[in-house]
Amino acid sequence: MGSTRTSQFGVVDESSVGVVTTPTLFLPTISFEWSAEDAQTSSEASVAGLYGLQEGQSNGGPVTVSGKWEGELTALGAGFWIKHALGAGGVSTTGSGPYTHTIAEPTTWDGHSFTAQAGITDDAGTTQPITLIGGKVKSYGLAYDQGEKLNVSVDLVGQRVDVGSRTLTSCETTNGSTAVTVTSAVDEYEGMSISGTGIPAGAWITAVNSATSVTISAAATADGTGLSLVVGKALATASYTTSGQKLLKQHHAHVSVAGTEVSIYGGSEEWVRPIDETDFRAGSRWSKEQKDNGELFEITGSFECEYNAALYAKYRAGTKFSLVRSFVAGSTSLTLTSKARITPGAEPKIDGRSRNKMTVPWMALGNTNADLLAAVLVNSESTI
């Protein structure tokens, strides 16, 4: 039987968007869920004498690939998600352990992606790879409450997903052709990666023509017979470092407004990237790269504190200010700086027998992209 004890989750940058890559960074994981939603397009036409659809009147449509990862904020892996959430502006690293990583302000992430792979053990005791390809961060969330650890949630989108991995023998390729002769092909192979001698990197199966024939996304680079080809992505060997796993918690958190620290109970924030979940084009059920869609990069959040008249006055006046959220534990730290304003909902209240508190919602804005968010991570990783 399978349990989460034998499950794993790993990520890695892709060299080119949609080129499946073996994960190298493995993250302790609270939860990971994924979906490959087949639209299953159905006919609206009627057939005389039938009360339902004929079999051929309902079949596969566009496939939407998405996922959600939840974990904790630690030194290890924090930079990977933040880098992919903010964009392709780059990372500047200084130091020699600990390292200081300055992550560029929000910008486009076109042309950049990652592979995410979960290993989920089935009822037969086999850990099956589930590999999301062409991954992008749709949104990044950070939350912490009184006396609690800092939790991270990441919404993902992808172009395709490989479910499992298997090897086909006695296959044939023709140089310059996208037709490949295989053994025992089944319909579920459509959309899955294919690799082996003469198969270009990043190739995938665009159509299953028959039990012995498939079409792939890129022409073979050599003639071949008797080949063994792999469909899907094999499960990566997980390796977890023992360093960098210390949890960042609420008591490591600090929030300052216009240079003055505010004594907070907890807080949360979410960064929503301006990309579409899918980009379907004629000729394929699978999405092309999800690119910048022209909407705004939304950064919002809130924190809870005792009633602070000066803070509420900033809301009433519409004041813009520097909002710094820092999380410091020994030599590990994450500092997030935004130009912000308080949004509606900050009114203090009387609530039973308790301290008089207020929840302060905010949004990031500014005259430059750097005003929206500047992120600096200090940890033991030489690269993120």
Tab-separated table of C-alpha atoms in Angstrom:
chain	number	residue	atom	x	y	z
A	1	MET	CA	0.000	0.000	0.000
A	2	GLY	CA	1.094	3.559	-0.633
A	3	SER	CA	1.459	6.355	1.887
A	4	THR	CA	2.931	9.842	1.958
A	5	ARG	CA	5.982	8.438	3.766
A	6	THR	CA	7.245	7.057	0.458
A	7	SER	CA	6.179	10.060	-1.635
A	8	GLN	CA	8.530	12.763	-2.911
A	9	PHE	CA	8.485	16.101	-4.717
A	10	GLY	CA	11.262	17.683	-6.782
A	11	VAL	CA	11.752	20.652	-9.107
A	12	VAL	CA	14.332	21.949	-11.587
A	13	ASP	CA	14.673	24.792	-14.107
A	14	GLU	CA	14.128	23.764	-17.733
A	15	SER	CA	16.769	24.687	-20.319
A	16	SER	CA	13.959	25.518	-22.761
A	17	VAL	CA	10.253	25.815	-22.098
A	18	GLY	CA	8.586	22.418	-22.256
A	19	VAL	CA	11.792	20.350	-22.289
A	20	VAL	CA	11.262	17.863	-19.469
A	21	THR	CA	14.236	17.795	-17.081
A	22	THR	CA	15.234	15.539	-14.194
A	23	PRO	CA	14.537	17.261	-10.824
A	24	THR	CA	17.550	18.140	-8.682
A	25	LEU	CA	15.965	20.079	-5.797
A	26	PHE	CA	13.749	18.003	-3.510
A	27	LEU	CA	11.434	19.783	-1.103
A	28	PRO	CA	9.763	18.567	2.088
A	29	THR	CA	6.096	18.794	1.162
A	30	ILE	CA	2.851	19.159	3.080
A	31	SER	CA	0.660	18.542	0.058
A	32	PHE	CA	0.716	18.451	-3.720
A	33	GLU	CA	-2.325	18.079	-5.903
A	34	TRP	CA	-2.542	18.176	-9.664
A	35	SER	CA	-5.089	18.042	-12.436
A	36	ALA	CA	-5.103	17.202	-16.131
A	37	GLU	CA	-8.618	18.297	-16.948
A	38	ASP	CA	-9.846	16.945	-20.273
A	39	ALA	CA	-12.599	19.177	-21.655
A	40	GLN	CA	-14.179	16.090	-23.294
A	41	THR	CA	-16.022	18.016	-25.973
A	42	SER	CA	-19.533	16.695	-26.653
A	43	SER	CA	-21.883	17.086	-29.612
A	44	GLU	CA	-25.076	19.133	-29.318
A	45	ALA	CA	-26.736	17.210	-32.149
A	46	SER	CA	-29.441	14.566	-31.714
A	47	VAL	CA	-29.614	11.095	-33.221
A	48	ALA	CA	-33.050	9.688	-34.038
A	49	GLY	CA	-34.287	7.227	-31.437
A	50	LEU	CA	-31.450	7.834	-28.949
A	51	TYR	CA	-31.901	9.441	-25.540
A	52	GLY	CA	-28.172	9.941	-25.094
A	53	LEU	CA	-25.004	10.588	-27.036
A	54	GLN	CA	-23.422	8.077	-29.354
A	55	GLU	CA	-19.924	7.041	-28.316
A	56	GLY	CA	-18.359	9.085	-31.088
A	57	GLN	CA	-20.275	12.222	-30.091
A	58	SER	CA	-18.188	12.816	-26.966
A	59	ASN	CA	-14.419	12.629	-26.933
A	60	GLY	CA	-11.258	14.324	-25.764
A	61	GLY	CA	-10.879	18.094	-25.854
A	62	PRO	CA	-8.228	20.560	-24.683
A	63	VAL	CA	-6.349	19.412	-21.573
A	64	THR	CA	-5.721	21.959	-18.810
A	65	VAL	CA	-2.736	21.081	-16.605
A	66	SER	CA	-2.461	22.670	-13.173
A	67	GLY	CA	-1.233	21.942	-9.666
A	68	LYS	CA	-0.889	23.268	-6.142
A	69	TRP	CA	2.102	22.753	-3.830
A	70	GLU	CA	2.007	23.520	-0.120
A	71	GLY	CA	4.993	23.524	2.187
A	72	GLU	CA	6.867	25.598	4.728
A	73	LEU	CA	9.234	28.535	4.471
A	74	THR	CA	12.765	27.284	5.043
A	75	ALA	CA	16.165	28.330	3.749
A	76	LEU	CA	16.174	25.390	1.349
A	77	GLY	CA	14.065	25.960	-1.731
A	78	ALA	CA	12.634	29.342	-0.748
A	79	GLY	CA	14.520	31.040	-3.558
A	80	PHE	CA	13.316	28.645	-6.256
A	81	TRP	CA	9.655	29.519	-5.831
A	82	ILE	CA	10.298	33.243	-5.315
A	83	LYS	CA	12.467	33.390	-8.446
A	84	HIS	CA	9.770	31.743	-10.548
A	85	ALA	CA	7.025	33.842	-8.975
A	86	LEU	CA	8.684	37.177	-9.741
A	87	GLY	CA	9.958	36.692	-13.287
A	88	ALA	CA	12.942	36.593	-15.561
A	89	GLY	CA	14.750	39.672	-14.302
A	90	GLY	CA	17.466	37.486	-12.848
A	91	VAL	CA	19.148	36.774	-9.542
A	92	SER	CA	22.288	38.530	-8.310
A	93	THR	CA	24.265	36.490	-5.768
A	94	THR	CA	27.086	37.670	-3.507
A	95	GLY	CA	28.911	36.181	-0.544
A	96	SER	CA	30.373	32.748	0.093
A	97	GLY	CA	28.134	31.020	2.614
A	98	PRO	CA	25.824	32.412	3.649
A	99	TYR	CA	24.965	33.757	0.213
A	100	THR	CA	22.895	36.859	-0.450
A	101	HIS	CA	20.485	36.489	-3.373
A	102	THR	CA	18.872	39.661	-4.679
A	103	ILE	CA	15.914	38.667	-6.831
A	104	ALA	CA	14.892	41.174	-9.491
A	105	GLU	CA	11.573	42.994	-9.356
A	106	PRO	CA	8.443	41.549	-11.035
A	107	THR	CA	8.793	41.182	-14.778
A	108	THR	CA	7.826	38.787	-17.571
A	109	TRP	CA	8.663	35.104	-17.218
A	110	ASP	CA	8.235	34.344	-20.923
A	111	GLY	CA	10.815	31.833	-22.089
A	112	HIS	CA	11.445	30.407	-18.616
A	113	SER	CA	9.851	27.390	-16.934
A	114	PHE	CA	10.465	24.420	-14.665
A	115	THR	CA	9.751	20.725	-14.372
A	116	ALA	CA	7.979	19.574	-11.209
A	117	GLN	CA	7.771	15.881	-10.400
A	118	ALA	CA	5.861	14.141	-7.636
A	119	GLY	CA	6.428	10.524	-6.701
A	120	ILE	CA	3.159	9.020	-5.445
A	121	THR	CA	3.130	5.411	-4.251
A	122	ASP	CA	0.263	3.297	-5.585
A	123	ASP	CA	-1.627	0.426	-3.962
A	124	ALA	CA	0.915	-2.072	-5.322
A	125	GLY	CA	3.769	-0.324	-3.515
A	126	THR	CA	5.280	1.265	-6.645
A	127	THR	CA	6.134	4.960	-6.483
A	128	GLN	CA	4.762	6.390	-9.713
A	129	PRO	CA	6.181	9.608	-11.214
A	130	ILE	CA	3.758	12.435	-11.996
A	131	THR	CA	5.733	15.001	-14.013
A	132	LEU	CA	4.417	18.498	-14.772
A	133	ILE	CA	6.241	19.961	-17.796
A	134	GLY	CA	6.598	23.589	-18.855
A	135	GLY	CA	5.686	24.688	-15.353
A	136	LYS	CA	4.966	28.281	-14.363
A	137	VAL	CA	4.008	29.854	-11.048
A	138	LYS	CA	0.521	31.334	-11.311
A	139	SER	CA	0.440	32.608	-7.726
A	140	TYR	CA	2.596	32.507	-4.586
A	141	GLY	CA	1.200	32.764	-1.074
A	142	LEU	CA	2.818	33.208	2.338
A	143	ALA	CA	0.904	33.011	5.638
A	144	TYR	CA	1.787	33.013	9.322
A	145	ASP	CA	-0.271	33.211	12.505
A	146	GLN	CA	0.414	33.706	16.187
A	147	GLY	CA	2.786	31.019	17.448
A	148	GLU	CA	2.809	29.203	14.105
A	149	LYS	CA	5.298	28.430	11.342
A	150	LEU	CA	5.303	30.217	7.999
A	151	ASN	CA	3.399	28.303	5.351
A	152	VAL	CA	3.888	28.624	1.597
A	153	SER	CA	1.376	27.798	-1.145
A	154	VAL	CA	2.153	27.853	-4.862
A	155	ASP	CA	-0.398	27.527	-7.673
A	156	LEU	CA	1.149	26.031	-10.809
A	157	VAL	CA	0.218	25.747	-14.458
A	158	GLY	CA	1.885	23.568	-17.065
A	159	GLN	CA	1.779	22.586	-20.706
A	160	ARG	CA	1.671	18.832	-20.288
A	161	VAL	CA	1.903	16.107	-17.648
A	162	ASP	CA	3.570	12.695	-17.805
A	163	VAL	CA	1.769	10.057	-15.756
A	164	GLY	CA	4.108	7.171	-15.031
A	165	SER	CA	6.956	5.924	-17.196
A	166	ARG	CA	7.381	2.836	-19.366
A	167	THR	CA	9.893	1.475	-21.895
A	168	LEU	CA	8.825	0.318	-25.353
A	169	THR	CA	11.104	-2.129	-27.178
A	170	SER	CA	11.615	-2.982	-30.859
A	171	CYS	CA	10.833	0.572	-31.975
A	172	GLU	CA	11.798	2.139	-35.311
A	173	THR	CA	12.594	5.721	-36.342
A	174	THR	CA	13.248	7.353	-39.703
A	175	ASN	CA	15.593	10.311	-39.971
A	176	GLY	CA	13.604	13.488	-40.646
A	177	SER	CA	10.239	11.876	-39.925
A	178	THR	CA	7.856	12.419	-36.998
A	179	ALA	CA	6.349	8.950	-37.456
A	180	VAL	CA	7.660	6.342	-35.010
A	181	THR	CA	6.877	2.632	-35.016
A	182	VAL	CA	6.385	1.315	-31.491
A	183	THR	CA	5.009	-1.678	-29.636
A	184	SER	CA	1.720	-1.637	-27.744
A	185	ALA	CA	0.874	2.073	-27.937
A	186	VAL	CA	-2.306	3.110	-26.134
A	187	ASP	CA	-4.337	6.312	-26.314
A	188	GLU	CA	-3.133	7.571	-22.917
A	189	TYR	CA	0.356	8.099	-24.416
A	190	GLU	CA	-0.852	11.213	-26.245
A	191	GLY	CA	0.789	14.275	-24.698
A	192	MET	CA	3.513	12.290	-22.934
A	193	SER	CA	7.259	12.750	-23.366
A	194	ILE	CA	9.242	10.305	-25.479
A	195	SER	CA	13.009	9.854	-25.373
A	196	GLY	CA	15.737	7.576	-26.656
A	197	THR	CA	18.252	7.249	-29.471
A	198	GLY	CA	17.389	9.541	-32.381
A	199	ILE	CA	14.592	11.329	-30.502
A	200	PRO	CA	15.178	15.099	-30.024
A	201	ALA	CA	15.242	16.453	-26.476
A	202	GLY	CA	11.829	17.644	-25.370
A	203	ALA	CA	9.914	15.576	-27.927
A	204	TRP	CA	6.464	14.313	-27.007
A	205	ILE	CA	3.736	12.215	-28.552
A	206	THR	CA	1.230	14.373	-30.427
A	207	ALA	CA	-0.954	11.519	-31.693
A	208	VAL	CA	-1.437	7.792	-31.209
A	209	ASN	CA	-2.295	6.533	-34.682
A	210	SER	CA	-2.574	2.835	-33.868
A	211	ALA	CA	-1.201	0.231	-31.500
A	212	THR	CA	2.077	0.300	-33.451
A	213	SER	CA	2.366	3.906	-34.656
A	214	VAL	CA	2.682	7.310	-32.983
A	215	THR	CA	3.469	10.816	-34.197
A	216	ILE	CA	5.958	12.896	-32.218
A	217	SER	CA	6.435	16.662	-31.930
A	218	ALA	CA	9.894	16.815	-33.541
A	219	ALA	CA	11.385	14.746	-36.351
A	220	ALA	CA	13.805	11.945	-35.500
A	221	THR	CA	17.467	12.743	-36.056
A	222	ALA	CA	18.534	9.254	-37.168
A	223	ASP	CA	17.295	6.004	-38.668
A	224	GLY	CA	16.932	3.284	-36.084
A	225	THR	CA	15.550	-0.212	-35.590
A	226	GLY	CA	15.191	-2.381	-32.528
A	227	LEU	CA	15.242	0.710	-30.325
A	228	SER	CA	14.119	1.005	-26.721
A	229	LEU	CA	12.206	4.250	-26.238
A	230	VAL	CA	10.941	5.664	-22.955
A	231	VAL	CA	7.445	7.124	-22.764
A	232	GLY	CA	7.019	9.463	-19.792
A	233	LYS	CA	9.694	10.593	-17.339
A	234	ALA	CA	11.343	8.114	-15.000
A	235	LEU	CA	11.166	8.819	-11.275
A	236	ALA	CA	14.133	10.881	-10.131
A	237	THR	CA	16.215	9.666	-7.202
A	238	ALA	CA	15.315	11.931	-4.304
A	239	SER	CA	18.104	13.412	-2.215
A	240	TYR	CA	17.287	15.689	0.720
A	241	THR	CA	19.962	17.811	2.347
A	242	THR	CA	19.964	18.033	6.139
A	243	SER	CA	21.012	21.691	6.060
A	244	GLY	CA	18.655	24.549	5.387
A	245	GLN	CA	15.611	22.793	6.836
A	246	LYS	CA	15.111	25.030	9.875
A	247	LEU	CA	11.571	26.375	9.913
A	248	LEU	CA	10.905	30.086	9.795
A	249	LYS	CA	8.103	30.952	12.220
A	250	GLN	CA	5.888	33.800	13.328
A	251	HIS	CA	8.362	34.855	16.000
A	252	HIS	CA	10.969	35.314	13.240
A	253	ALA	CA	8.694	37.817	11.462
A	254	HIS	CA	8.958	41.604	11.510
A	255	VAL	CA	6.826	44.189	9.727
A	256	SER	CA	7.676	47.867	9.418
A	257	VAL	CA	5.522	50.641	7.984
A	258	ALA	CA	7.343	53.770	6.812
A	259	GLY	CA	10.379	52.738	8.850
A	260	THR	CA	8.481	52.056	12.083
A	261	GLU	CA	8.096	48.463	13.260
A	262	VAL	CA	4.538	47.325	13.948
A	263	SER	CA	3.937	44.691	16.618
A	264	ILE	CA	1.920	42.104	14.707
A	265	TYR	CA	0.165	38.846	15.539
A	266	GLY	CA	0.358	37.361	12.067
A	267	GLY	CA	-0.108	38.070	8.414
A	268	SER	CA	-0.394	36.775	4.886
A	269	GLU	CA	0.256	37.862	1.329
A	270	GLU	CA	-0.318	36.643	-2.210
A	271	TRP	CA	1.428	37.433	-5.484
A	272	VAL	CA	-0.625	36.766	-8.614
A	273	ARG	CA	1.258	36.640	-11.908
A	274	PRO	CA	-0.379	37.992	-15.097
A	275	ILE	CA	-0.351	34.767	-17.110
A	276	ASP	CA	-3.200	32.702	-18.521
A	277	GLU	CA	-3.812	29.179	-17.299
A	278	THR	CA	-3.780	27.862	-20.868
A	279	ASP	CA	-2.934	28.921	-24.417
A	280	PHE	CA	-4.584	26.468	-26.783
A	281	ARG	CA	-3.867	26.751	-30.510
A	282	ALA	CA	-5.304	24.898	-33.496
A	283	GLY	CA	-3.819	21.474	-34.101
A	284	SER	CA	-3.148	20.430	-30.494
A	285	ARG	CA	-5.070	19.542	-27.332
A	286	TRP	CA	-2.115	20.726	-25.241
A	287	SER	CA	-1.281	24.277	-24.247
A	288	LYS	CA	1.578	26.261	-25.677
A	289	GLU	CA	3.750	28.229	-23.271
A	290	GLN	CA	1.633	30.334	-20.915
A	291	LYS	CA	2.918	33.878	-21.411
A	292	ASP	CA	2.361	37.339	-19.975
A	293	ASN	CA	-1.232	38.321	-20.757
A	294	GLY	CA	-0.936	42.070	-20.211
A	295	GLU	CA	-2.775	42.199	-16.886
A	296	LEU	CA	-1.260	43.698	-13.735
A	297	PHE	CA	1.013	41.817	-11.341
A	298	GLU	CA	-1.107	41.834	-8.172
A	299	ILE	CA	0.562	41.800	-4.759
A	300	THR	CA	-1.809	42.025	-1.807
A	301	GLY	CA	-1.760	41.012	1.822
A	302	SER	CA	-2.789	41.807	5.378
A	303	PHE	CA	-1.453	41.730	8.912
A	304	GLU	CA	-3.138	41.709	12.312
A	305	CYS	CA	-2.144	44.022	15.124
A	306	GLU	CA	-3.621	45.879	18.064
A	307	TYR	CA	-5.642	48.956	17.195
A	308	ASN	CA	-3.106	51.459	15.901
A	309	ALA	CA	-4.582	54.908	15.326
A	310	ALA	CA	-1.598	56.035	13.267
A	311	LEU	CA	-2.056	53.124	10.864
A	312	TYR	CA	-5.746	53.821	10.434
A	313	ALA	CA	-4.918	57.469	9.777
A	314	LYS	CA	-2.708	56.334	6.881
A	315	TYR	CA	-5.724	54.560	5.394
A	316	ARG	CA	-7.923	57.635	5.793
A	317	ALA	CA	-5.269	59.835	4.188
A	318	GLY	CA	-4.470	57.403	1.369
A	319	THR	CA	-0.809	57.492	2.362
A	320	LYS	CA	1.704	55.436	0.368
A	321	PHE	CA	4.575	54.025	2.405
A	322	SER	CA	7.423	51.529	2.437
A	323	LEU	CA	6.211	48.169	3.761
A	324	VAL	CA	8.995	45.789	4.806
A	325	ARG	CA	8.346	42.178	5.793
A	326	SER	CA	11.423	40.402	7.121
A	327	PHE	CA	11.858	36.884	8.432
A	328	VAL	CA	15.136	36.253	10.242
A	329	ALA	CA	16.398	33.045	11.855
A	330	GLY	CA	20.126	33.035	12.551
A	331	SER	CA	22.044	33.427	9.295
A	332	THR	CA	18.907	32.788	7.221
A	333	SER	CA	16.663	35.668	6.257
A	334	LEU	CA	14.084	36.735	3.707
A	335	THR	CA	13.317	40.429	3.271
A	336	LEU	CA	10.406	41.636	1.138
A	337	THR	CA	10.009	45.355	0.468
A	338	SER	CA	7.055	47.009	-1.288
A	339	LYS	CA	5.595	50.453	-1.752
A	340	ALA	CA	2.057	50.007	-0.438
A	341	ARG	CA	-1.166	51.573	0.702
A	342	ILE	CA	-3.812	50.315	3.123
A	343	THR	CA	-7.017	49.159	1.412
A	344	PRO	CA	-10.603	49.124	2.789
A	345	GLY	CA	-11.292	46.888	5.774
A	346	ALA	CA	-8.807	48.140	8.371
A	347	GLU	CA	-11.423	49.377	10.838
A	348	PRO	CA	-10.782	48.409	14.483
A	349	LYS	CA	-13.547	46.530	16.272
A	350	ILE	CA	-14.834	45.416	19.650
A	351	ASP	CA	-14.956	41.631	19.738
A	352	GLY	CA	-15.980	40.055	23.035
A	353	ARG	CA	-13.485	40.051	25.878
A	354	SER	CA	-10.207	40.502	24.062
A	355	ARG	CA	-7.556	42.950	22.987
A	356	ASN	CA	-8.802	45.568	20.557
A	357	LYS	CA	-7.357	44.450	17.247
A	358	MET	CA	-7.424	45.467	13.630
A	359	THR	CA	-6.675	43.584	10.432
A	360	VAL	CA	-4.766	45.795	8.032
A	361	PRO	CA	-5.206	44.867	4.339
A	362	TRP	CA	-2.744	46.331	1.863
A	363	MET	CA	-1.803	46.355	-1.785
A	364	ALA	CA	1.524	47.031	-3.493
A	365	LEU	CA	1.862	49.842	-6.012
A	366	GLY	CA	4.477	52.318	-7.131
A	367	ASN	CA	6.062	54.271	-9.926
A	368	THR	CA	8.509	51.490	-10.856
A	369	ASN	CA	8.401	47.698	-10.941
A	370	ALA	CA	10.945	47.694	-8.126
A	371	ASP	CA	8.378	49.526	-5.973
A	372	LEU	CA	6.037	46.543	-6.239
A	373	LEU	CA	8.407	44.066	-4.650
A	374	ALA	CA	12.094	43.696	-3.926
A	375	ALA	CA	13.192	40.353	-2.482
A	376	VAL	CA	16.492	39.514	-0.775
A	377	LEU	CA	17.177	35.984	0.449
A	378	VAL	CA	20.171	35.014	2.588
A	379	ASN	CA	20.818	31.278	2.889
A	380	SER	CA	23.381	28.515	2.415
A	381	GLU	CA	22.581	27.803	-1.271
A	382	SER	CA	25.153	29.102	-3.743
A	383	THR	CA	22.484	29.259	-6.466
A	384	ILE	CA	18.712	29.377	-6.395
